[in-house]
PDB file of C-alpha atoms in Angstrom:
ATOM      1  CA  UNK A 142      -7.756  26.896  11.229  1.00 86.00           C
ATOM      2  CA  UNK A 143      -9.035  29.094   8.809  1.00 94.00           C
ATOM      3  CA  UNK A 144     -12.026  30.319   8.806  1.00 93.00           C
ATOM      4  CA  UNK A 145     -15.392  30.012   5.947  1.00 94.00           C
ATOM      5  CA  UNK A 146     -14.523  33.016   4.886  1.00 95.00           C
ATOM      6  CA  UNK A 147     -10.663  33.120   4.188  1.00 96.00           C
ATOM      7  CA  UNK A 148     -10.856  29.349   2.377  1.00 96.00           C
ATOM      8  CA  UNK A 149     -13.748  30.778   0.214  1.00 96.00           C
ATOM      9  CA  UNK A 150     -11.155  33.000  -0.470  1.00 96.00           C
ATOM     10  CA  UNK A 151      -8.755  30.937  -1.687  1.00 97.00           C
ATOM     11  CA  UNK A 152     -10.984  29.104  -3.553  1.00 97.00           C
ATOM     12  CA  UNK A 153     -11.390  32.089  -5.988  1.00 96.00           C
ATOM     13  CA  UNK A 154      -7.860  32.503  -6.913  1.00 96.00           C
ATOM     14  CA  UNK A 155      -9.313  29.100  -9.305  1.00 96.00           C
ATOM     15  CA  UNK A 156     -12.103  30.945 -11.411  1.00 95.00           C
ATOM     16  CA  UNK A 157     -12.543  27.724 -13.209  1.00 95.00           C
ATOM     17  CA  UNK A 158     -14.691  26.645 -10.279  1.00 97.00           C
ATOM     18  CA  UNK A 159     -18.436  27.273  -9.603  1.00 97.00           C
ATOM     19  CA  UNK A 160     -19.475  28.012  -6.802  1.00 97.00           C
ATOM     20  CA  UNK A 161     -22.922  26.038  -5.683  1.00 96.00           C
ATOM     21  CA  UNK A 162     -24.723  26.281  -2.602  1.00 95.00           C
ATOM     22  CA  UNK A 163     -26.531  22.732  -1.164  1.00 94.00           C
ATOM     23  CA  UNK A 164     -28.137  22.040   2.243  1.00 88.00           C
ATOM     24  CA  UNK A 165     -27.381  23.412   5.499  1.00 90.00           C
ATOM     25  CA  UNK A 166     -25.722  26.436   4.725  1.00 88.00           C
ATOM     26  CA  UNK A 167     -22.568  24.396   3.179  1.00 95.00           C
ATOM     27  CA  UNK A 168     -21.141  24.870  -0.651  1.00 97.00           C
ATOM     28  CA  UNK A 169     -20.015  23.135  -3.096  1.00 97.00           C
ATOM     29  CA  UNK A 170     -17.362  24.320  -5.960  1.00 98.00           C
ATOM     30  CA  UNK A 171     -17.492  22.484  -9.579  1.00 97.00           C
ATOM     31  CA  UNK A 172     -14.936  22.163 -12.346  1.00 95.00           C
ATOM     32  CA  UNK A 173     -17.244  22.037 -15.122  1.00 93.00           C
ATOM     33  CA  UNK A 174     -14.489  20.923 -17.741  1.00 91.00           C
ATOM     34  CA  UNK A 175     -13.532  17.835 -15.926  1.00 88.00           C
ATOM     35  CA  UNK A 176     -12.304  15.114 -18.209  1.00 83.00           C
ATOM     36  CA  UNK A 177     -13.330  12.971 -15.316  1.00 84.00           C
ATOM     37  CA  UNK A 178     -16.519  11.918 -14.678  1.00 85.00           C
ATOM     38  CA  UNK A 179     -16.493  13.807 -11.100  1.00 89.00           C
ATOM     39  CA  UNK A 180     -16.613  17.615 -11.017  1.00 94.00           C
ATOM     40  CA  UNK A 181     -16.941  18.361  -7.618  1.00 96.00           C
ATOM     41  CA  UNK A 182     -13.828  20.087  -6.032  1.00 97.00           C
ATOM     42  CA  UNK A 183     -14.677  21.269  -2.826  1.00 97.00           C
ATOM     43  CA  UNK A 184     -17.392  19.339  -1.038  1.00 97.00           C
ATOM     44  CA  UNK A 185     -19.591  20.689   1.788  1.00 97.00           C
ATOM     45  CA  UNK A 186     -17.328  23.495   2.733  1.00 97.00           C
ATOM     46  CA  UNK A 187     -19.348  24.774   5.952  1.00 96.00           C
ATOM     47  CA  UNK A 188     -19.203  28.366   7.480  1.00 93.00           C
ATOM     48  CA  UNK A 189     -17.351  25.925  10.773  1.00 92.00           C
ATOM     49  CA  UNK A 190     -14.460  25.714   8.391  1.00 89.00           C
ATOM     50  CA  UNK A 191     -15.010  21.990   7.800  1.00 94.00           C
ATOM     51  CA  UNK A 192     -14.901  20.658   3.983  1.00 96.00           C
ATOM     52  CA  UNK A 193     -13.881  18.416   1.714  1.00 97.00           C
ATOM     53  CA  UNK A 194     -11.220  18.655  -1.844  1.00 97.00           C
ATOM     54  CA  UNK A 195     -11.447  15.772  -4.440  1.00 96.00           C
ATOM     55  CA  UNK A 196      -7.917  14.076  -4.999  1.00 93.00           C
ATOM     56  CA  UNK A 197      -8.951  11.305  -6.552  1.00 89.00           C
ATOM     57  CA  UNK A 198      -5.832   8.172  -6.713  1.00 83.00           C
ATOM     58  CA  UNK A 199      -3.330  11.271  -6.017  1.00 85.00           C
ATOM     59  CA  UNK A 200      -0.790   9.114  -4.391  1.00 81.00           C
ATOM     60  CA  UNK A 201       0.363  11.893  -1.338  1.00 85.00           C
ATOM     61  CA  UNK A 202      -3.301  12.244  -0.067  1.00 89.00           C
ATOM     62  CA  UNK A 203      -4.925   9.708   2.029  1.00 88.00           C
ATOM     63  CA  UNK A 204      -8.018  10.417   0.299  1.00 92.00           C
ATOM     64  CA  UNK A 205     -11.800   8.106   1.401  1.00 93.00           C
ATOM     65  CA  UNK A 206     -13.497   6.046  -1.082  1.00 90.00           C
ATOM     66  CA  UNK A 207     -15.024   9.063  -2.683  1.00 93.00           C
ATOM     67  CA  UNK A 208     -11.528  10.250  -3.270  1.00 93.00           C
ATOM     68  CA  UNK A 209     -12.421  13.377  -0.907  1.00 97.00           C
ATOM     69  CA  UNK A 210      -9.664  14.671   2.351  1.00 97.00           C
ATOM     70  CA  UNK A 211     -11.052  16.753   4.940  1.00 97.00           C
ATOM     71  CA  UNK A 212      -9.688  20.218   4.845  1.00 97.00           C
ATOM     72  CA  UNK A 213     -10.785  21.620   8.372  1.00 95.00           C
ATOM     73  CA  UNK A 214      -7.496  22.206   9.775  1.00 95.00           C
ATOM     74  CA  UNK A 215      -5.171  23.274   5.919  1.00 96.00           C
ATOM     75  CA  UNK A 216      -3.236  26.300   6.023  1.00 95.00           C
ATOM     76  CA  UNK A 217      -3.769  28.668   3.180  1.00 96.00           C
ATOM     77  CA  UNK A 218      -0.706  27.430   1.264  1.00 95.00           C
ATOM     78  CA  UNK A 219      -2.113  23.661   1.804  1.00 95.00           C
ATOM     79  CA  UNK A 220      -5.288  24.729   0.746  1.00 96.00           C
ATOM     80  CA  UNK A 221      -4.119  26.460  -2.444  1.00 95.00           C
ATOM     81  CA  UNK A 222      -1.633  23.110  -3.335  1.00 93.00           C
ATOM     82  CA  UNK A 223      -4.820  20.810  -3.094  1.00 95.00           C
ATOM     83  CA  UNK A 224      -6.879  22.937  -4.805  1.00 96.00           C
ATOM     84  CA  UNK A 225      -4.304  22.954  -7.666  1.00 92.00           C
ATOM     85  CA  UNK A 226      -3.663  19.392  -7.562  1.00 91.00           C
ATOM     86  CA  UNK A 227      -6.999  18.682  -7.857  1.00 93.00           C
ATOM     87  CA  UNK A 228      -7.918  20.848 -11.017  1.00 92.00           C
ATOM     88  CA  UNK A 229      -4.845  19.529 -12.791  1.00 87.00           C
ATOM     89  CA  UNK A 230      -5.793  15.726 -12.112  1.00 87.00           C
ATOM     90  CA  UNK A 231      -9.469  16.694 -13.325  1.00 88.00           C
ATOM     91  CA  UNK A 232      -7.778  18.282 -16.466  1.00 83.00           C
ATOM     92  CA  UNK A 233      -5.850  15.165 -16.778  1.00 77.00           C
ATOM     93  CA  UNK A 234      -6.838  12.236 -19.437  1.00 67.00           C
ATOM     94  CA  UNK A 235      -8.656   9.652 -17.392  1.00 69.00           C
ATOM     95  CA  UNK A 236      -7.094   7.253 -19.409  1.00 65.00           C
ATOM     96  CA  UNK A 237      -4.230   8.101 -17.812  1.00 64.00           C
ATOM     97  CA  UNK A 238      -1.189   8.624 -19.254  1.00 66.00           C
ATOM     98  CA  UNK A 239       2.498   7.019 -18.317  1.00 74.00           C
ATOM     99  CA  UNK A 240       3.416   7.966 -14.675  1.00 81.00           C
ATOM    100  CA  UNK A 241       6.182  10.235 -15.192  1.00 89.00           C
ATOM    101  CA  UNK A 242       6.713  11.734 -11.521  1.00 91.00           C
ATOM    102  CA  UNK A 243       8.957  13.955  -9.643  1.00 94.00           C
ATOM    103  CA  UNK A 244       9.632  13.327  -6.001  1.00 94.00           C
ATOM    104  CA  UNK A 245      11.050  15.247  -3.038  1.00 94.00           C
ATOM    105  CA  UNK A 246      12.040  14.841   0.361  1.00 95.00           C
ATOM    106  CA  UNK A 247      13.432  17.216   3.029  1.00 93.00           C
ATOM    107  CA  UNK A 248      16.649  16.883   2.597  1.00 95.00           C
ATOM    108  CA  UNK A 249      16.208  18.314  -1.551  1.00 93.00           C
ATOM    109  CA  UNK A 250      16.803  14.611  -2.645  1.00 95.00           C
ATOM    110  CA  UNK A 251      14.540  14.499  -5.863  1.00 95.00           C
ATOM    111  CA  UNK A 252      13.825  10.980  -7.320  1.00 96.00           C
ATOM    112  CA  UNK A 253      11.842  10.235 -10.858  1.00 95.00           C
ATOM    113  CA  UNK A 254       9.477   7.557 -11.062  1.00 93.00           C
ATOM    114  CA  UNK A 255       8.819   6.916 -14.799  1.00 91.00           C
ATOM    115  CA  UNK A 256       6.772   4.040 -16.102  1.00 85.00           C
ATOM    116  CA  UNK A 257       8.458   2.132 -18.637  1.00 81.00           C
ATOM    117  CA  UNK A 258       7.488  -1.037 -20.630  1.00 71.00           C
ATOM    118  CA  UNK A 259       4.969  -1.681 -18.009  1.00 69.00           C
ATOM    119  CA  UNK A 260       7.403  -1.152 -14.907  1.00 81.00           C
ATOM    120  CA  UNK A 261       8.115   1.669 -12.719  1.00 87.00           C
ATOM    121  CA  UNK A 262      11.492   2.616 -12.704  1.00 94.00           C
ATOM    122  CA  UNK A 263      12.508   4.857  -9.749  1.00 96.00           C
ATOM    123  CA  UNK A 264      15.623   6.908 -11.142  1.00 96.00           C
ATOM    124  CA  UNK A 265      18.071   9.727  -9.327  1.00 95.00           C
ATOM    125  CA  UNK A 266      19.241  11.872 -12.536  1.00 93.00           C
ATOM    126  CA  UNK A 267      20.351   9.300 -15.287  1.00 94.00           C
ATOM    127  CA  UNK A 268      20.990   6.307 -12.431  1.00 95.00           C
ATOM    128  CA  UNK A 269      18.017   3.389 -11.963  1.00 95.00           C
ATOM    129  CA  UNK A 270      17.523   2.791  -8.577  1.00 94.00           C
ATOM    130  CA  UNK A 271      15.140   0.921  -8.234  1.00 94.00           C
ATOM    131  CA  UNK A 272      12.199  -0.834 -10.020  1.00 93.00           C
ATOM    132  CA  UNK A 273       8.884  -2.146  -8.930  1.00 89.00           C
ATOM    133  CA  UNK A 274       5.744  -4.135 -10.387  1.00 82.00           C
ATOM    134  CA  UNK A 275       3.321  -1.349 -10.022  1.00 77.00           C
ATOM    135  CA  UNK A 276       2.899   2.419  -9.392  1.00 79.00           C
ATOM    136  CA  UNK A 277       1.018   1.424  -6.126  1.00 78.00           C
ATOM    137  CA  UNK A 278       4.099  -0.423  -5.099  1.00 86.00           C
ATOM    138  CA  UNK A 279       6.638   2.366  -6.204  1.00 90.00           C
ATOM    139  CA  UNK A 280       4.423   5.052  -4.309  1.00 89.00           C
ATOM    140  CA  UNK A 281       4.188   3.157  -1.105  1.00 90.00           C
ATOM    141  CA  UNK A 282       8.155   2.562  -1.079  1.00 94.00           C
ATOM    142  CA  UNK A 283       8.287   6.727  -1.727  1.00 94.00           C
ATOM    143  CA  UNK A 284       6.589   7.393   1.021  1.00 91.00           C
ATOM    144  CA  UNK A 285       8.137   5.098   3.416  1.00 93.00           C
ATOM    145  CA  UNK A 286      11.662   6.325   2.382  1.00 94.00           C
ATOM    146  CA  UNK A 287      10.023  10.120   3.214  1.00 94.00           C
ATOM    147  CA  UNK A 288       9.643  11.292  -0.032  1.00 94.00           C
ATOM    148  CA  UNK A 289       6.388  13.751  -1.257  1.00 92.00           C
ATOM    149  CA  UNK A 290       5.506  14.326  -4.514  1.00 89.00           C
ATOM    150  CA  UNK A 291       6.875  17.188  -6.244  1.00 85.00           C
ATOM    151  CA  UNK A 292       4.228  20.302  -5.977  1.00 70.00           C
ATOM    152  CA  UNK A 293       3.770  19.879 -10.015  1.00 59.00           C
ATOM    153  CA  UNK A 294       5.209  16.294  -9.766  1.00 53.00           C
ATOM    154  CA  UNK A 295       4.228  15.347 -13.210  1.00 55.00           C
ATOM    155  CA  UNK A 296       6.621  15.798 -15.713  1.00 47.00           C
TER     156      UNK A 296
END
């Protein structure tokens, strides 16, 4: 696990966040140019180690109802994916725009889900491979077939 110290670390390798200390010696980092109505990051990161990153609906995270994961036990390069993740989904338009995603799995196997016409087509290169009735639907079959999103999965 790392420690208060080396996450804080990490955490300012993203100088668009602000760092803001709350109760009980824990901290709180802020993207102040959200286009979201949340600007919290990093939530109650404690000098145990224990914290929390704001994902949102990011489809790979298992995130609570706030949208928060715990990050008590990420390695550095975890860490510094989440942390990315999150700033570019708070710099996305809320809105939303089409899904246009890349997927991976272990074997290299990289699969596109685009949405089209109000479907979400699942292609590999130019073939459709499948299609499903909503994103939800299209991310839980992803996952189940062992497939991540793409570090940078939009497209």
């Amino acid at each position: 696990m790392l420690s208060f110290q080396e996450k804080e670390a990490i955490i300012a390798k993203f100088p668009e966040l602000t760092r803001k200390e709350v109760s009980m010696g824990r901290v709180n980092y802020h993207y102040e140019e959200s286009l979201h109505e949340k600007k919290i990051v990093v939530r109650h990161l404690h000098e145990n180690g224990n914290g929390f990153v704001y994902v949102g609906k990011l489809p790979q995270y298992e995130a609570d109802k706030k949208g928060f994961i715990n990050i008590r036990d990420f390695s550095a390069e975890e860490l510094e994916e989440v942390l990315a993740e999150s700033v570019r989904y708070l710099s996305s338009d809320p809105a939303g725009e089409p899904v246009n995603e890349a997927w991976i799995n272990r074997e290299g196997t990289e699969l596109h889900l685009k949405e089209e016409n109000g479907y979400f087509n699942l292609y590999y290169g130019e073939n459709l491979e499948e299609g499903f009735d909503s994103a939800k639907e299209a991310h839980l079959y992803l996952k189940e077939e062992g497939f991540r999103l793409k570090s940078g999965g939009a497209m």
